[in-house]
Amino acid sequence: MSQPNGGTFDIVILGAGSGGYAAALRAAQFDLKVALIDKAELGGTCLHRGCIPTKALLHAAEIADQTRESEQFGVKADLVGIDMAGVNAYKDGVVGRLYKGLTGLLGHNKNITIVQGEGKLVSKDTVEVAGQRYTGRNVILATGSYSRSLPGLEVDGTRVLTSEHALKMDRVPQSAIVLGGGVIGVEFASVWKSFGADVTIIEALPRLVAAEDEEISKQVERAFRKRKINFKVGKPFEKVEKTENGVKVTIAGGETLEAEVLLVAVGRGPTTANLGYEQQGITLDRGFVIVDERLRTGVGNIYAVGDIVPGLQLAHRGFQQGIFVAEEIAGKNPAVIDEAGIPRVTYSDPEVASVGITEAKAKEQYGADKVSTYNYNLGGNGKSQILKTAGFIKLVRVNDGPVVGVHMVGARVGELVGEAQLITNWEAFPEEVAQLVHAHPTQNEALGEAFLALAGKPLHAHS
């Protein structure tokens, strides 16, 4: 359904990424009339330029590593090379099928009007697109984020790249410098190394994946050393120069590194400039939209969700916030989303998955003498041995209280974060989780073993 000539709606949503389209679908279930506006494709960054295509690349990288290392499993195979045209066709095929499904789901909904075009907030209840005005009793801002750069760092899309450029590359670079050791940086470093590139990560903070528990960072760094992924931490970027064959990067202390390409992975900024937000009285802080716990901006009936709201920039957070706001508008009084309870996954090799707070944060919040931790090494887990992965599961609990953090590192641990999320969000005690039967042999069993140990009855655990 389309409505090119404006109109009045129950909700006008600016942005059709994870947060915007989730809000639209949930609102439509309450028979609310929705205008869903976006200048680009439905699904936003996550589907087209983020989560989905990067994870497809990471899976292709895993296949490359498995082929290269197959003999250790008694399977003889040769890795002839990486066909980037084939990899991109596979990646684009995954995106295309999901996009087709989403387009059908939204486009066939009688309560949703899809408006393609660049929207701007022109009053407290109206978004204008190409001269047409879409007025809503409620407005949801869901305009997402863009790849940030640094002052003096000119992205050209050929030698100096963002993740969007890296996803479209038709070749594997011989060498790459990755500026930023957060989620995006370590994921691309992991892919390129698996594809055969020589990779160096530069990170200004003292460790890789610095938002994670410190012990997780150490294990990732250990694994990257073993994989011969180079990294320099505590080394801020100073400048980049073009060379005959690529780039030369200078970091703190005057050290220089050269490579074919530089990937800028220093985080994502909120897409809020020139959209009329400030003119309508909406408070911005460094470009982010400030909201209360119910995601209200304090201006009219305007809400904001997703990457433009300070906090974790994760698709599933935006998705849940979109559902929350739709239910709020429909008068369902949904429970406030607990930010600490949102699961986080980094899909590098090894994977990192966590939910809740780190040991350091728990000690700061509850007092060092009130917090206990336990690390269960995956070396004691049968399925992890079969997969030949190393890593651990770390539990953080309040003494005589619930588990407040689960932190995991190792192959496929992202698939374990579902149970970890239930444990932390339902404030389970170790003794309660220890009663549950975990299937054998699975990696999920490692969670069970960790909780047995934390409950005071370790079995396959070395004290």
Coordinates of N, CA and C in Angstrom, one line a residue, residues 10-221:
D10 N -2.1 7.4 12.8 CA -2.0 7.2 14.3 C -0.5 7.4 14.6
I11 N 0.4 6.8 13.8 CA 1.8 6.9 14.0 C 2.6 7.2 12.7
V12 N 3.4 8.2 12.7 CA 4.4 8.4 11.6 C 5.8 8.0 12.1
I13 N 6.4 7.1 11.4 CA 7.7 6.6 11.8 C 8.7 7.0 10.7
L14 N 9.8 7.7 11.2 CA 10.8 8.1 10.3 C 12.0 7.2 10.5
G15 N 12.2 6.3 9.5 CA 13.2 5.3 9.5 C 12.7 3.9 9.6
A16 N 13.1 3.0 8.6 CA 12.5 1.7 8.5 C 13.5 0.6 8.7
G17 N 14.5 0.9 9.6 CA 15.4 -0.2 10.1 C 14.8 -1.0 11.1
S18 N 15.6 -1.7 11.9 CA 15.1 -2.7 12.9 C 14.1 -2.0 13.9
G19 N 14.3 -0.8 14.4 CA 13.4 -0.2 15.3 C 12.2 0.3 14.6
G20 N 12.3 0.9 13.5 CA 11.1 1.5 12.8 C 10.2 0.5 12.3
Y21 N 10.7 -0.6 11.6 CA 9.8 -1.6 11.1 C 9.1 -2.4 12.1
A22 N 9.9 -2.7 13.3 CA 9.3 -3.4 14.4 C 8.1 -2.7 15.0
A23 N 8.3 -1.3 15.1 CA 7.2 -0.5 15.7 C 6.0 -0.5 14.7
A24 N 6.3 -0.5 13.4 CA 5.2 -0.5 12.5 C 4.4 -1.8 12.5
L25 N 5.1 -2.9 12.6 CA 4.4 -4.2 12.6 C 3.6 -4.4 13.9
R26 N 4.2 -4.0 15.0 CA 3.5 -4.1 16.3 C 2.3 -3.2 16.4
A27 N 2.5 -2.0 15.9 CA 1.4 -1.0 15.9 C 0.2 -1.5 15.0
A28 N 0.6 -2.1 13.9 CA -0.5 -2.6 13.0 C -1.3 -3.7 13.6
Q29 N -0.7 -4.4 14.5 CA -1.5 -5.5 15.2 C -2.5 -4.9 16.2
F30 N -2.3 -3.6 16.5 CA -3.4 -3.0 17.4 C -4.3 -2.2 16.5
D31 N -4.3 -2.4 15.2 CA -5.1 -1.7 14.2 C -4.9 -0.2 14.2
L32 N -3.6 0.2 14.5 CA -3.2 1.6 14.3 C -2.7 1.8 12.9
K33 N -3.0 3.0 12.4 CA -2.6 3.3 11.0 C -1.2 4.0 11.1
V34 N -0.3 3.4 10.3 CA 1.1 3.8 10.3 C 1.6 4.3 9.0
A35 N 2.4 5.3 9.0 CA 3.2 5.8 7.8 C 4.6 5.4 8.2
L36 N 5.3 4.6 7.3 CA 6.6 4.2 7.6 C 7.5 4.8 6.5
I37 N 8.4 5.7 6.9 CA 9.1 6.6 5.9 C 10.6 6.2 5.9
D38 N 11.2 6.0 4.8 CA 12.6 5.8 4.7 C 13.1 6.2 3.3
K39 N 14.3 6.8 3.3 CA 14.9 7.2 2.0 C 15.5 6.0 1.3
A40 N 15.9 5.0 2.0 CA 16.5 3.8 1.5 C 15.7 2.6 1.6
E41 N 16.3 1.4 1.6 CA 15.5 0.1 1.6 C 15.0 -0.2 3.0
L42 N 13.8 -0.9 3.0 CA 13.3 -1.4 4.3 C 14.3 -2.4 4.9
G43 N 14.4 -2.3 6.2 CA 15.4 -3.2 6.9 C 16.6 -2.4 7.4
G44 N 16.9 -1.3 6.8 CA 18.0 -0.4 7.3 C 19.4 -1.0 7.2
T45 N 20.2 -0.5 8.1 CA 21.7 -0.8 8.1 C 21.8 -2.3 8.4
C46 N 21.1 -2.8 9.4 CA 21.3 -4.2 9.9 C 21.2 -5.2 8.7
L47 N 20.1 -5.1 8.0 CA 19.8 -6.0 6.9 C 20.7 -5.8 5.7
H48 N 21.0 -4.6 5.4 CA 21.7 -4.4 4.1 C 23.2 -4.1 4.2
R49 N 23.6 -3.4 5.3 CA 25.0 -3.0 5.4 C 25.6 -3.3 6.7
G50 N 25.0 -4.2 7.5 CA 25.5 -4.5 8.9 C 25.4 -5.9 9.3
C51 N 24.6 -6.2 10.2 CA 24.5 -7.5 10.9 C 24.5 -8.7 9.9
I52 N 23.5 -8.7 9.0 CA 23.3 -9.8 8.1 C 24.5 -10.0 7.1
P53 N 24.9 -9.0 6.3 CA 26.0 -9.3 5.4 C 27.3 -9.6 6.0
T54 N 27.6 -8.9 7.2 CA 28.9 -9.2 7.8 C 28.9 -10.6 8.4
K55 N 27.8 -11.1 8.9 CA 27.7 -12.5 9.4 C 27.8 -13.5 8.3
A56 N 27.3 -13.2 7.1 CA 27.5 -14.1 6.0 C 29.0 -14.2 5.6
L57 N 29.7 -13.0 5.6 CA 31.1 -13.0 5.4 C 31.8 -13.9 6.4
L58 N 31.4 -13.7 7.7 CA 32.1 -14.4 8.8 C 31.9 -15.9 8.6
H59 N 30.7 -16.3 8.1 CA 30.5 -17.8 7.9 C 31.3 -18.3 6.8
A60 N 31.4 -17.5 5.7 CA 32.3 -17.9 4.6 C 33.8 -18.0 5.1
A61 N 34.2 -17.1 6.0 CA 35.5 -17.2 6.6 C 35.7 -18.4 7.4
E62 N 34.6 -18.8 8.1 CA 34.7 -20.0 8.9 C 34.9 -21.3 8.0
I63 N 34.2 -21.3 6.9 CA 34.3 -22.4 5.9 C 35.7 -22.4 5.4
A64 N 36.3 -21.3 5.1 CA 37.7 -21.2 4.6 C 38.6 -21.8 5.7
D65 N 38.5 -21.4 6.9 CA 39.3 -21.9 8.0 C 39.2 -23.4 8.1
Q66 N 37.9 -23.9 8.1 CA 37.6 -25.3 8.3 C 38.3 -26.1 7.1
T67 N 38.2 -25.6 5.9 CA 38.9 -26.2 4.8 C 40.4 -26.3 4.9
R68 N 40.9 -25.1 5.3 CA 42.4 -25.0 5.5 C 42.9 -26.0 6.6
E69 N 42.1 -26.2 7.6 CA 42.5 -27.0 8.8 C 41.8 -28.4 8.8
S70 N 41.3 -28.8 7.7 CA 40.4 -30.0 7.7 C 41.2 -31.3 8.1
E71 N 42.5 -31.3 7.8 CA 43.3 -32.5 8.0 C 43.3 -32.9 9.4
Q72 N 43.2 -32.0 10.4 CA 43.3 -32.3 11.8 C 42.0 -33.1 12.2
F73 N 41.0 -33.1 11.3 CA 39.8 -33.9 11.6 C 39.8 -35.2 10.7
G74 N 40.9 -35.4 10.1 CA 41.0 -36.6 9.2 C 40.3 -36.4 7.9
V75 N 40.0 -35.2 7.5 CA 39.4 -34.9 6.2 C 40.5 -34.2 5.3
K76 N 40.8 -34.7 4.2 CA 41.8 -34.1 3.3 C 41.1 -33.2 2.3
A77 N 41.4 -31.9 2.4 CA 40.8 -30.9 1.5 C 41.9 -29.8 1.3
D78 N 41.8 -29.2 0.1 CA 42.7 -28.1 -0.2 C 41.9 -26.8 -0.4
L79 N 42.4 -25.8 0.2 CA 41.7 -24.5 0.0 C 42.4 -23.8 -1.3
V80 N 41.7 -23.9 -2.4 CA 42.3 -23.4 -3.6 C 42.4 -21.9 -3.6
G81 N 41.4 -21.2 -3.0 CA 41.4 -19.8 -3.0 C 40.0 -19.2 -2.6
I82 N 39.9 -17.9 -2.5 CA 38.7 -17.3 -2.1 C 38.1 -16.6 -3.4
D83 N 37.0 -17.0 -3.8 CA 36.3 -16.4 -5.0 C 35.4 -15.3 -4.4
M84 N 35.8 -14.0 -4.4 CA 35.0 -13.0 -3.8 C 33.7 -12.7 -4.5
A85 N 33.7 -13.0 -5.8 CA 32.4 -12.9 -6.5 C 31.4 -13.9 -6.0
G86 N 31.9 -15.1 -5.8 CA 31.0 -16.1 -5.2 C 30.6 -15.8 -3.8
V87 N 31.5 -15.3 -3.0 CA 31.2 -15.0 -1.6 C 30.2 -13.9 -1.6
N88 N 30.4 -12.9 -2.4 CA 29.4 -11.8 -2.5 C 28.0 -12.2 -3.0
A89 N 28.0 -13.1 -3.9 CA 26.8 -13.7 -4.4 C 26.0 -14.4 -3.3
Y90 N 26.7 -15.2 -2.5 CA 26.1 -15.9 -1.4 C 25.6 -14.9 -0.4
K91 N 26.4 -13.9 0.0 CA 26.0 -12.8 0.9 C 24.8 -12.1 0.4
D92 N 24.9 -11.6 -0.8 CA 23.8 -10.8 -1.3 C 22.5 -11.7 -1.5
G93 N 22.7 -13.0 -1.7 CA 21.5 -13.8 -1.8 C 20.8 -13.9 -0.5
V94 N 21.5 -14.0 0.6 CA 20.9 -14.1 2.0 C 20.2 -12.8 2.2
V95 N 20.8 -11.6 2.0 CA 20.2 -10.3 2.2 C 18.9 -10.2 1.3
G96 N 19.1 -10.6 0.1 CA 17.9 -10.5 -0.9 C 16.7 -11.3 -0.4
R97 N 16.9 -12.5 0.0 CA 15.8 -13.3 0.5 C 15.1 -12.7 1.7
L98 N 15.9 -12.2 2.6 CA 15.3 -11.6 3.8 C 14.6 -10.3 3.5
Y99 N 15.2 -9.5 2.6 CA 14.6 -8.3 2.1 C 13.2 -8.5 1.4
K100 N 13.2 -9.5 0.6 CA 12.0 -9.9 -0.1 C 10.9 -10.2 0.9
G101 N 11.2 -11.0 1.9 CA 10.3 -11.4 2.9 C 9.8 -10.2 3.7
L102 N 10.7 -9.3 4.1 CA 10.3 -8.2 4.9 C 9.4 -7.2 4.1
T103 N 9.8 -7.0 2.8 CA 9.0 -6.1 2.0 C 7.6 -6.7 1.8
G104 N 7.5 -8.0 1.7 CA 6.1 -8.6 1.6 C 5.3 -8.4 2.8
L105 N 6.0 -8.6 4.0 CA 5.4 -8.6 5.3 C 4.8 -7.2 5.5
L106 N 5.6 -6.2 5.2 CA 5.2 -4.8 5.5 C 4.3 -4.3 4.4
G107 N 4.6 -4.6 3.1 CA 3.8 -4.1 2.0 C 2.4 -4.6 1.9
H108 N 2.2 -5.8 2.4 CA 0.8 -6.4 2.3 C 0.0 -6.1 3.6
N109 N 0.5 -5.3 4.5 CA -0.2 -5.0 5.7 C -1.1 -3.8 5.5
K110 N -2.4 -4.0 5.6 CA -3.4 -2.9 5.3 C -3.2 -1.7 6.2
N111 N -2.6 -1.8 7.4 CA -2.5 -0.7 8.3 C -1.2 0.1 8.1
I112 N -0.3 -0.4 7.2 CA 1.0 0.3 7.0 C 1.1 0.9 5.6
T113 N 1.4 2.2 5.6 CA 1.7 2.9 4.4 C 3.2 3.1 4.3
I114 N 3.8 2.6 3.2 CA 5.3 2.7 3.1 C 5.5 3.9 2.2
V115 N 6.3 4.8 2.7 CA 6.7 6.1 2.0 C 8.2 6.1 1.7
Q116 N 8.6 6.0 0.4 CA 10.0 6.1 0.1 C 10.4 7.5 -0.2
G117 N 11.4 8.0 0.5 CA 11.8 9.4 0.3 C 12.5 9.9 1.6
E118 N 13.1 11.0 1.4 CA 13.9 11.6 2.5 C 12.9 12.4 3.4
G119 N 12.7 12.0 4.6 CA 11.8 12.7 5.5 C 12.5 13.7 6.4
K120 N 11.7 14.7 6.8 CA 12.2 15.7 7.7 C 11.1 16.1 8.7
L121 N 11.4 16.2 10.0 CA 10.5 16.6 11.0 C 10.2 18.1 10.9
V122 N 9.0 18.5 10.5 CA 8.7 19.9 10.2 C 7.8 20.5 11.3
S123 N 7.2 19.7 12.1 CA 6.5 20.2 13.3 C 6.4 19.1 14.3
K124 N 5.8 19.3 15.4 CA 5.8 18.3 16.5 C 5.0 17.1 16.2
D125 N 4.3 17.1 15.1 CA 3.5 15.9 14.7 C 3.5 15.6 13.2
T126 N 4.5 16.2 12.5 CA 4.5 16.1 11.0 C 5.9 15.8 10.4
V127 N 5.9 14.9 9.5 CA 7.1 14.6 8.7 C 6.8 15.0 7.3
E128 N 7.7 15.7 6.7 CA 7.6 16.1 5.3 C 8.5 15.3 4.4
V129 N 7.9 14.8 3.3 CA 8.7 14.0 2.3 C 8.3 14.5 0.9
A130 N 9.3 15.1 0.2 CA 9.2 15.6 -1.1 C 7.9 16.5 -1.3
G131 N 7.8 17.4 -0.3 CA 6.7 18.4 -0.3 C 5.4 17.8 0.2
Q132 N 5.3 16.6 0.5 CA 4.0 16.0 1.0 C 4.2 15.8 2.6
R133 N 3.1 16.1 3.3 CA 3.1 16.1 4.7 C 2.4 14.9 5.3
Y134 N 3.1 14.2 6.2 CA 2.5 13.0 6.9 C 2.4 13.4 8.4
T135 N 1.2 13.5 8.8 CA 0.9 14.0 10.2 C 0.5 12.8 11.1
G136 N 1.0 12.7 12.3 CA 0.7 11.6 13.2 C 0.3 12.0 14.5
R137 N -0.6 11.3 15.2 CA -0.9 11.6 16.6 C 0.3 11.3 17.4
N138 N 1.1 10.4 16.9 CA 2.4 10.1 17.5 C 3.5 10.0 16.4
V139 N 4.7 10.3 16.8 CA 5.8 10.3 15.8 C 7.0 9.4 16.5
I140 N 7.5 8.5 15.7 CA 8.7 7.7 16.2 C 9.9 8.0 15.3
L141 N 11.0 8.5 15.9 CA 12.2 8.8 15.2 C 13.1 7.5 15.3
A142 N 13.5 7.0 14.1 CA 14.2 5.7 14.1 C 15.2 5.8 13.0
T143 N 16.0 6.9 12.9 CA 16.8 7.2 11.7 C 18.2 6.5 11.7
G144 N 18.5 5.7 12.8 CA 19.7 4.9 12.7 C 21.0 5.6 12.9
S145 N 22.0 5.0 12.3 CA 23.4 5.5 12.5 C 24.2 5.3 11.2
Y146 N 25.4 5.9 11.2 CA 26.3 5.9 10.1 C 27.7 5.6 10.6
S147 N 28.6 5.1 9.7 CA 30.0 4.8 10.1 C 30.7 6.1 10.4
R148 N 31.2 6.3 11.6 CA 32.0 7.5 12.0 C 33.4 7.4 11.4
S149 N 34.0 8.6 11.3 CA 35.4 8.7 11.0 C 36.1 9.5 12.0
L150 N 37.3 9.9 11.8 CA 38.0 10.8 12.7 C 38.4 12.1 12.0
P151 N 38.7 13.1 12.8 CA 39.1 14.4 12.1 C 40.4 14.2 11.3
G152 N 40.4 14.7 10.1 CA 41.6 14.6 9.3 C 41.7 13.2 8.6
L153 N 40.7 12.4 8.7 CA 40.8 11.1 8.1 C 39.7 11.0 7.0
E154 N 40.2 11.1 5.7 CA 39.3 11.2 4.6 C 39.0 9.8 4.0
V155 N 37.8 9.4 4.1 CA 37.4 8.1 3.6 C 37.1 8.3 2.1
D156 N 37.8 7.4 1.2 CA 37.7 7.6 -0.2 C 37.0 6.3 -0.8
G157 N 36.8 5.3 0.0 CA 36.1 4.1 -0.5 C 36.9 3.1 -1.3
T158 N 38.2 3.5 -1.5 CA 39.1 2.6 -2.2 C 40.3 2.1 -1.4
R159 N 41.0 3.1 -0.8 CA 42.1 2.8 0.1 C 41.7 3.0 1.6
V160 N 40.9 4.0 1.8 CA 40.4 4.2 3.2 C 38.9 3.9 3.2
L161 N 38.6 2.9 3.9 CA 37.2 2.3 3.8 C 36.4 2.4 5.1
T162 N 35.1 2.4 5.0 CA 34.2 2.1 6.1 C 33.7 0.7 5.9
S163 N 33.0 0.2 6.9 CA 32.5 -1.2 6.8 C 31.6 -1.4 5.6
E164 N 30.8 -0.3 5.2 CA 30.0 -0.4 4.0 C 30.8 -0.7 2.7
H165 N 32.0 0.0 2.6 CA 32.8 -0.2 1.5 C 33.4 -1.6 1.5
A166 N 33.8 -2.0 2.7 CA 34.5 -3.3 2.9 C 33.5 -4.5 2.5
L167 N 32.2 -4.3 2.7 CA 31.3 -5.3 2.4 C 31.1 -5.5 0.9
K168 N 31.5 -4.5 0.1 CA 31.3 -4.5 -1.3 C 32.6 -4.9 -2.1
M169 N 33.7 -5.1 -1.4 CA 34.9 -5.4 -2.0 C 34.9 -6.6 -2.9
D170 N 35.5 -6.5 -4.1 CA 35.5 -7.6 -5.1 C 36.8 -8.4 -5.0
R171 N 37.6 -8.1 -4.0 CA 38.8 -8.8 -3.9 C 39.2 -8.9 -2.4
V172 N 40.1 -9.8 -2.1 CA 40.6 -9.9 -0.7 C 41.9 -9.0 -0.7
P173 N 42.0 -8.0 0.2 CA 43.2 -7.2 0.2 C 44.4 -8.1 0.6
Q174 N 45.6 -7.8 0.1 CA 46.8 -8.6 0.5 C 47.1 -8.2 2.0
S175 N 46.9 -6.9 2.3 CA 47.1 -6.5 3.7 C 46.1 -5.4 4.1
A176 N 45.8 -5.4 5.4 CA 44.8 -4.4 5.8 C 45.2 -3.9 7.2
I177 N 45.0 -2.6 7.4 CA 45.1 -2.0 8.8 C 43.6 -1.7 9.2
V178 N 43.2 -2.2 10.4 CA 41.9 -2.0 10.9 C 42.0 -1.0 12.0
L179 N 41.4 0.2 11.9 CA 41.5 1.2 12.9 C 40.2 1.1 13.8
G180 N 40.5 0.5 14.9 CA 39.4 0.3 15.9 C 39.3 -1.2 16.2
G181 N 39.4 -1.5 17.5 CA 39.4 -2.9 18.0 C 38.1 -3.3 18.7
G182 N 37.0 -2.6 18.3 CA 35.7 -3.0 18.9 C 35.1 -4.1 18.0
V183 N 33.7 -4.2 18.1 CA 33.0 -5.3 17.5 C 33.3 -5.3 16.0
I184 N 33.1 -4.2 15.3 CA 33.2 -4.1 13.8 C 34.6 -4.4 13.4
G185 N 35.6 -3.8 14.1 CA 37.0 -4.0 13.8 C 37.4 -5.4 13.9
V186 N 37.1 -6.1 15.0 CA 37.6 -7.4 15.2 C 36.9 -8.4 14.3
E187 N 35.6 -8.1 13.9 CA 34.9 -9.0 13.0 C 35.6 -9.0 11.6
F188 N 35.8 -7.7 11.1 CA 36.5 -7.6 9.8 C 37.9 -8.2 9.8
A189 N 38.6 -7.9 10.9 CA 40.0 -8.5 11.0 C 39.9 -10.0 10.9
S190 N 39.0 -10.6 11.6 CA 38.8 -12.0 11.6 C 38.5 -12.5 10.2
V191 N 37.6 -11.9 9.5 CA 37.2 -12.3 8.1 C 38.4 -12.2 7.2
W192 N 39.1 -11.1 7.2 CA 40.2 -10.9 6.2 C 41.3 -11.8 6.5
K193 N 41.6 -12.1 7.8 CA 42.7 -13.1 8.1 C 42.3 -14.5 7.6
S194 N 41.0 -14.9 7.8 CA 40.6 -16.2 7.3 C 40.7 -16.3 5.8
F195 N 40.5 -15.1 5.1 CA 40.5 -15.1 3.7 C 42.0 -15.0 3.1
G196 N 43.0 -14.8 4.0 CA 44.4 -14.9 3.6 C 45.1 -13.5 3.7
A197 N 44.5 -12.5 4.2 CA 45.1 -11.2 4.3 C 46.0 -11.1 5.5
D198 N 47.0 -10.2 5.4 CA 47.8 -9.8 6.6 C 47.1 -8.7 7.3
V199 N 46.8 -8.8 8.5 CA 45.9 -7.8 9.2 C 46.5 -7.3 10.5
T200 N 46.4 -6.0 10.7 CA 46.9 -5.3 11.9 C 45.7 -4.5 12.4
I201 N 45.4 -4.6 13.7 CA 44.4 -3.8 14.3 C 45.1 -2.7 15.2
I202 N 44.6 -1.5 15.0 CA 45.1 -0.4 15.9 C 43.9 0.1 16.8
E203 N 44.2 0.1 18.1 CA 43.1 0.5 19.0 C 43.7 1.5 20.1
A204 N 43.0 2.6 20.2 CA 43.5 3.6 21.2 C 43.3 3.2 22.6
L205 N 42.3 2.4 22.9 CA 42.1 1.9 24.3 C 43.0 0.8 24.6
P206 N 43.2 0.4 25.9 CA 44.2 -0.5 26.3 C 44.0 -1.9 25.9
R207 N 42.8 -2.3 25.4 CA 42.6 -3.7 25.0 C 41.5 -3.8 23.9
L208 N 41.6 -4.9 23.2 CA 40.5 -5.2 22.2 C 39.2 -5.5 22.9
V209 N 38.1 -5.3 22.1 CA 36.7 -5.4 22.6 C 36.6 -4.9 24.1
A210 N 37.0 -3.6 24.2 CA 37.2 -3.0 25.5 C 35.9 -2.9 26.3
A211 N 34.7 -3.0 25.6 CA 33.5 -2.9 26.4 C 33.1 -4.2 27.1
E212 N 33.9 -5.3 26.8 CA 33.6 -6.6 27.4 C 34.4 -6.7 28.7
D213 N 34.2 -7.8 29.5 CA 34.9 -8.1 30.7 C 36.4 -8.2 30.3
E214 N 37.3 -7.8 31.2 CA 38.7 -7.7 30.9 C 39.3 -9.1 30.6
E215 N 38.8 -10.1 31.2 CA 39.3 -11.5 31.0 C 38.9 -12.0 29.6
I216 N 37.8 -11.5 29.1 CA 37.3 -11.9 27.7 C 38.3 -11.2 26.7
S217 N 38.6 -10.0 27.0 CA 39.6 -9.3 26.1 C 40.9 -10.0 26.0
K218 N 41.4 -10.5 27.1 CA 42.7 -11.2 27.2 C 42.6 -12.5 26.3
Q219 N 41.5 -13.2 26.4 CA 41.3 -14.4 25.7 C 41.3 -14.2 24.2
V220 N 40.5 -13.1 23.8 CA 40.5 -12.7 22.4 C 41.9 -12.4 21.9
E221 N 42.6 -11.6 22.6 CA 44.0 -11.2 22.2 C 44.9 -12.4 22.1

